[in-house]
């Protein structure tokens, strides 16, 4: 099937158009990334609203897919939608994305069902919402790259991308605030923003680059979407316990999903080298800045996702209860106490993007990743019951480092490819970033569960028996998978009160007050949790250092000529990136 090229706007954009494009695309990526995380904090209110216990064994799948369905779709489809933007028009696909996102937001807020049916309604419409969000994120960077001259591109992409990263953490704060009002408000908030964005984008955005006629790579689309989806789904189910083990990595279905997904991705790579017009331009990886920048972005996204989830568990499950906060209030306050991280993004992103336009991306992105690694080491050295001033300073340092990295890196990646492939390049960049976020859940939850499994059961059993819980009940509670305890803290629930259930009726008033109070569980698990946290932050620091090395190897500051990317061992002269003196 051959696509018709997109027609340029009949009305040439004026000199102020670039600022219209920046403000609209920034709104688009903000709402798309906020909705990726806003559900995380508000899941307890959502499940209570539809009458479903999220920690019941049969309902953990609903909980996981409520979070991961959005991330999986975003990881799998952005490169496809970026390629379609190149063919049919980036603004056309972007505008359609706003429309789909708005419709899905309305449907989510009107969930008519309860129980499992209500959860399935939310999961399915979250998938549709992620489809619209992927249209936005896949084409926003390409629209900005088209609209801004090279001397301002880093600044524009910096504002856009840092807003996207900040949206992930602002979503946590917004989810906590809105869930306290009504669970439907978590979805209502997207409706006026997305409807306004839809109308505004259709009225104001213009095609400034003609789309390229081309064929849709159906086989490449199919093998990539299937392979990536199956692989990430296998990683998701690897978190869940299997056969008496704390995780499911020995589950034949998980092993089959991992191997099958990897095989399909290998087939995809072979297909892309043989078709005339591939959806995934593997030849772009011959551009060193493009390859190194995407590798660094992937590893940084994994580390950043791990940081987000571990901080939520640390704050909600241990630190906030130890400081007198009720478990039900911890989701909101966790978002508040993580604000220094977002502040660091907002400070460093636009500044480093502006400076990278003059001095190149390598210095700022590499130095930023070194700061990120240093912040992970600092978090590793903190006690579980930390002083907040030191904690906030380390979060600010991490945010500054990620801001220094993200904007220059995005500018370097997007500026290193020919103009006609900026849509697919933007999609490929988003694929690596979104895949890293999805991978981080499987990687870091598994690391944390492994760290807890060695010491949590005995610690929990001893603590329960010491406060009057019968030995059989204490053993039964302690034998439950550590992932249940993690999910309880993740959802702002008192794990002990949840796990004991009706047993607490046989305890004295003093014993019940002690076991379900603010201090018992956090003090009990602080040792095992810190052991797991050491593993997680140690791995994250290592990933940040490897990312810094990849960033340093990206080469000197480069800008691509507007030609065709290399397809063979020796690219044509007009296809080679042009090197500047900076």
mmCIF file of C-alpha atoms in Angstrom, residues 54-249:
data_model
loop_
_atom_site.group_PDB
_atom_site.id
_atom_site.type_symbol
_atom_site.label_atom_id
_atom_site.label_comp_id
_atom_site.label_asym_id
_atom_site.label_seq_id
_atom_site.Cartn_x
_atom_site.Cartn_y
_atom_site.Cartn_z
ATOM 1 C CA UNK A 54 -6.368 -4.729 44.107
ATOM 2 C CA UNK A 55 -4.343 -7.048 46.341
ATOM 3 C CA UNK A 56 -6.583 -10.097 46.052
ATOM 4 C CA UNK A 57 -4.556 -12.796 44.226
ATOM 5 C CA UNK A 58 -6.868 -12.859 41.224
ATOM 6 C CA UNK A 59 -6.805 -9.079 40.844
ATOM 7 C CA UNK A 60 -3.051 -8.400 40.729
ATOM 8 C CA UNK A 61 -3.214 -8.794 36.946
ATOM 9 C CA UNK A 62 -5.751 -5.942 36.742
ATOM 10 C CA UNK A 63 -3.441 -3.785 38.829
ATOM 11 C CA UNK A 64 -0.389 -4.495 36.684
ATOM 12 C CA UNK A 65 -2.157 -3.924 33.374
ATOM 13 C CA UNK A 66 -3.715 -0.683 34.607
ATOM 14 C CA UNK A 67 -0.160 0.650 34.934
ATOM 15 C CA UNK A 68 1.641 -1.259 32.208
ATOM 16 C CA UNK A 69 -0.971 -1.296 29.435
ATOM 17 C CA UNK A 70 -0.348 2.398 28.769
ATOM 18 C CA UNK A 71 3.441 1.948 28.875
ATOM 19 C CA UNK A 72 3.443 -1.108 26.595
ATOM 20 C CA UNK A 73 1.371 0.596 23.901
ATOM 21 C CA UNK A 74 3.566 3.684 24.111
ATOM 22 C CA UNK A 75 6.714 1.590 23.758
ATOM 23 C CA UNK A 76 5.453 -0.476 20.825
ATOM 24 C CA UNK A 77 3.602 2.036 18.638
ATOM 25 C CA UNK A 78 5.574 5.281 18.708
ATOM 26 C CA UNK A 79 7.996 4.278 15.955
ATOM 27 C CA UNK A 80 5.124 3.140 13.725
ATOM 28 C CA UNK A 81 3.267 6.392 14.296
ATOM 29 C CA UNK A 82 6.420 8.410 13.712
ATOM 30 C CA UNK A 83 6.864 6.691 10.354
ATOM 31 C CA UNK A 84 3.223 7.407 9.464
ATOM 32 C CA UNK A 85 3.902 11.051 10.341
ATOM 33 C CA UNK A 86 6.743 11.097 7.816
ATOM 34 C CA UNK A 87 4.419 9.674 5.155
ATOM 35 C CA UNK A 88 1.053 11.316 5.817
ATOM 36 C CA UNK A 89 2.142 14.490 7.617
ATOM 37 C CA UNK A 90 3.411 14.943 11.154
ATOM 38 C CA UNK A 91 0.834 17.562 12.056
ATOM 39 C CA UNK A 92 -1.987 15.400 10.660
ATOM 40 C CA UNK A 93 -1.028 12.416 12.825
ATOM 41 C CA UNK A 94 -0.354 14.664 15.834
ATOM 42 C CA UNK A 95 -3.786 16.324 15.553
ATOM 43 C CA UNK A 96 -5.483 12.942 15.263
ATOM 44 C CA UNK A 97 -3.623 11.865 18.391
ATOM 45 C CA UNK A 98 -5.112 14.735 20.386
ATOM 46 C CA UNK A 99 -8.586 13.762 19.162
ATOM 47 C CA UNK A 100 -8.168 10.076 20.108
ATOM 48 C CA UNK A 101 -6.702 11.031 23.488
ATOM 49 C CA UNK A 102 -9.644 13.332 24.235
ATOM 50 C CA UNK A 103 -12.229 10.678 23.307
ATOM 51 C CA UNK A 104 -10.515 8.043 25.474
ATOM 52 C CA UNK A 105 -10.327 10.451 28.432
ATOM 53 C CA UNK A 106 -14.093 10.993 28.248
ATOM 54 C CA UNK A 107 -14.724 7.219 28.097
ATOM 55 C CA UNK A 108 -12.453 6.561 31.097
ATOM 56 C CA UNK A 109 -14.279 9.089 33.254
ATOM 57 C CA UNK A 110 -17.635 7.460 32.401
ATOM 58 C CA UNK A 111 -16.815 3.850 33.393
ATOM 59 C CA UNK A 112 -20.290 2.282 33.817
ATOM 60 C CA UNK A 113 -19.189 -1.024 35.372
ATOM 61 C CA UNK A 114 -17.956 -2.339 38.707
ATOM 62 C CA UNK A 115 -15.656 -5.149 39.736
ATOM 63 C CA UNK A 116 -13.633 -6.959 37.094
ATOM 64 C CA UNK A 117 -15.742 -5.545 34.257
ATOM 65 C CA UNK A 118 -15.038 -2.025 35.465
ATOM 66 C CA UNK A 119 -11.311 -2.772 35.603
ATOM 67 C CA UNK A 120 -11.344 -4.189 32.060
ATOM 68 C CA UNK A 121 -13.177 -1.085 30.794
ATOM 69 C CA UNK A 122 -10.459 1.110 32.289
ATOM 70 C CA UNK A 123 -7.621 -1.052 30.961
ATOM 71 C CA UNK A 124 -9.010 -1.139 27.407
ATOM 72 C CA UNK A 125 -9.662 2.598 27.251
ATOM 73 C CA UNK A 126 -6.233 3.259 28.761
ATOM 74 C CA UNK A 127 -4.839 1.347 25.785
ATOM 75 C CA UNK A 128 -6.819 3.594 23.410
ATOM 76 C CA UNK A 129 -5.646 6.650 25.342
ATOM 77 C CA UNK A 130 -2.050 5.434 25.043
ATOM 78 C CA UNK A 131 -2.554 5.100 21.270
ATOM 79 C CA UNK A 132 -3.528 8.781 21.106
ATOM 80 C CA UNK A 133 -0.703 9.747 23.439
ATOM 81 C CA UNK A 134 1.774 7.864 21.247
ATOM 82 C CA UNK A 135 0.651 9.904 18.235
ATOM 83 C CA UNK A 136 1.451 13.034 20.235
ATOM 84 C CA UNK A 137 4.854 11.983 21.579
ATOM 85 C CA UNK A 138 5.983 10.307 18.350
ATOM 86 C CA UNK A 139 5.592 13.476 16.271
ATOM 87 C CA UNK A 140 6.073 16.364 18.701
ATOM 88 C CA UNK A 141 9.877 16.396 18.516
ATOM 89 C CA UNK A 142 9.781 16.161 14.704
ATOM 90 C CA UNK A 143 7.300 19.085 14.479
ATOM 91 C CA UNK A 144 9.598 21.210 16.643
ATOM 92 C CA UNK A 145 12.692 20.187 14.698
ATOM 93 C CA UNK A 146 10.930 21.330 11.523
ATOM 94 C CA UNK A 147 9.684 24.586 13.047
ATOM 95 C CA UNK A 148 12.846 25.850 14.781
ATOM 96 C CA UNK A 149 16.162 26.825 13.211
ATOM 97 C CA UNK A 150 19.208 24.839 14.286
ATOM 98 C CA UNK A 151 20.457 27.600 16.576
ATOM 99 C CA UNK A 152 17.270 27.388 18.716
ATOM 100 C CA UNK A 153 16.426 23.721 18.331
ATOM 101 C CA UNK A 154 18.087 22.543 21.532
ATOM 102 C CA UNK A 155 16.220 25.105 23.611
ATOM 103 C CA UNK A 156 12.850 24.167 22.071
ATOM 104 C CA UNK A 157 13.401 20.420 22.383
ATOM 105 C CA UNK A 158 14.728 20.971 25.895
ATOM 106 C CA UNK A 159 11.524 22.667 27.031
ATOM 107 C CA UNK A 160 9.433 20.004 25.301
ATOM 108 C CA UNK A 161 11.313 16.990 26.598
ATOM 109 C CA UNK A 162 11.830 18.233 30.137
ATOM 110 C CA UNK A 163 8.117 18.973 30.304
ATOM 111 C CA UNK A 164 7.530 15.363 29.254
ATOM 112 C CA UNK A 165 9.818 14.046 31.996
ATOM 113 C CA UNK A 166 8.376 16.428 34.574
ATOM 114 C CA UNK A 167 4.912 15.243 33.557
ATOM 115 C CA UNK A 168 5.743 11.756 34.831
ATOM 116 C CA UNK A 169 6.308 13.135 38.335
ATOM 117 C CA UNK A 170 3.625 15.825 38.213
ATOM 118 C CA UNK A 171 1.217 13.014 37.400
ATOM 119 C CA UNK A 172 2.033 11.433 40.755
ATOM 120 C CA UNK A 173 1.189 14.671 42.569
ATOM 121 C CA UNK A 174 -1.974 15.291 40.536
ATOM 122 C CA UNK A 175 -3.109 11.697 41.085
ATOM 123 C CA UNK A 176 -2.789 12.059 44.847
ATOM 124 C CA UNK A 177 -4.692 15.341 44.904
ATOM 125 C CA UNK A 178 -7.510 14.276 42.579
ATOM 126 C CA UNK A 179 -7.981 10.805 44.051
ATOM 127 C CA UNK A 180 -8.723 12.449 47.401
ATOM 128 C CA UNK A 181 -11.657 14.251 45.723
ATOM 129 C CA UNK A 182 -13.109 11.470 43.539
ATOM 130 C CA UNK A 183 -11.522 8.627 41.593
ATOM 131 C CA UNK A 184 -13.226 9.767 38.381
ATOM 132 C CA UNK A 185 -11.531 13.167 38.735
ATOM 133 C CA UNK A 186 -8.259 11.402 37.856
ATOM 134 C CA UNK A 187 -9.659 10.974 34.339
ATOM 135 C CA UNK A 188 -11.849 14.089 34.240
ATOM 136 C CA UNK A 189 -8.808 16.357 34.461
ATOM 137 C CA UNK A 190 -7.607 15.147 31.049
ATOM 138 C CA UNK A 191 -10.888 15.959 29.309
ATOM 139 C CA UNK A 192 -10.802 19.797 29.175
ATOM 140 C CA UNK A 193 -7.040 19.816 28.529
ATOM 141 C CA UNK A 194 -7.216 17.316 25.674
ATOM 142 C CA UNK A 195 -10.343 18.871 24.120
ATOM 143 C CA UNK A 196 -8.728 22.332 24.227
ATOM 144 C CA UNK A 197 -5.515 20.920 22.786
ATOM 145 C CA UNK A 198 -7.432 19.191 19.991
ATOM 146 C CA UNK A 199 -9.229 22.354 18.883
ATOM 147 C CA UNK A 200 -6.081 24.456 19.219
ATOM 148 C CA UNK A 201 -3.874 22.040 17.256
ATOM 149 C CA UNK A 202 -6.358 21.747 14.369
ATOM 150 C CA UNK A 203 -6.661 25.536 14.167
ATOM 151 C CA UNK A 204 -3.034 26.544 14.623
ATOM 152 C CA UNK A 205 -0.569 23.868 13.479
ATOM 153 C CA UNK A 206 0.577 23.703 9.841
ATOM 154 C CA UNK A 207 2.520 21.208 7.773
ATOM 155 C CA UNK A 208 5.920 22.825 7.193
ATOM 156 C CA UNK A 209 7.595 19.799 5.573
ATOM 157 C CA UNK A 210 6.080 17.764 2.753
ATOM 158 C CA UNK A 211 5.471 14.154 3.628
ATOM 159 C CA UNK A 212 7.356 11.558 1.630
ATOM 160 C CA UNK A 213 5.470 9.148 -0.574
ATOM 161 C CA UNK A 214 6.155 5.613 0.512
ATOM 162 C CA UNK A 215 4.880 2.130 1.185
ATOM 163 C CA UNK A 216 3.656 0.941 4.552
ATOM 164 C CA UNK A 217 5.959 -1.786 5.866
ATOM 165 C CA UNK A 218 3.249 -4.205 7.001
ATOM 166 C CA UNK A 219 5.583 -7.106 7.808
ATOM 167 C CA UNK A 220 7.916 -4.840 9.767
ATOM 168 C CA UNK A 221 4.997 -3.334 11.682
ATOM 169 C CA UNK A 222 3.595 -6.757 12.525
ATOM 170 C CA UNK A 223 6.867 -8.361 13.662
ATOM 171 C CA UNK A 224 7.938 -5.332 15.697
ATOM 172 C CA UNK A 225 4.594 -4.776 17.447
ATOM 173 C CA UNK A 226 4.186 -8.504 18.176
ATOM 174 C CA UNK A 227 7.777 -9.037 19.284
ATOM 175 C CA UNK A 228 8.028 -5.970 21.506
ATOM 176 C CA UNK A 229 4.569 -6.528 22.985
ATOM 177 C CA UNK A 230 5.172 -10.209 23.792
ATOM 178 C CA UNK A 231 8.633 -9.490 25.222
ATOM 179 C CA UNK A 232 7.448 -6.685 27.500
ATOM 180 C CA UNK A 233 4.370 -8.701 28.560
ATOM 181 C CA UNK A 234 6.681 -11.597 29.501
ATOM 182 C CA UNK A 235 8.762 -9.253 31.634
ATOM 183 C CA UNK A 236 5.571 -7.983 33.273
ATOM 184 C CA UNK A 237 4.441 -11.463 34.285
ATOM 185 C CA UNK A 238 7.964 -12.280 35.467
ATOM 186 C CA UNK A 239 7.276 -9.995 38.433
ATOM 187 C CA UNK A 240 4.458 -12.219 39.699
ATOM 188 C CA UNK A 241 5.193 -15.272 41.878
ATOM 189 C CA UNK A 242 5.180 -18.736 40.364
ATOM 190 C CA UNK A 243 5.487 -22.245 41.792
ATOM 191 C CA UNK A 244 6.356 -21.148 45.309
ATOM 192 C CA UNK A 245 9.062 -18.771 44.096
ATOM 193 C CA UNK A 246 8.890 -15.007 44.743
ATOM 194 C CA UNK A 247 9.079 -14.193 41.012
ATOM 195 C CA UNK A 248 7.887 -15.853 37.811
ATOM 196 C CA UNK A 249 11.105 -15.996 35.793
#
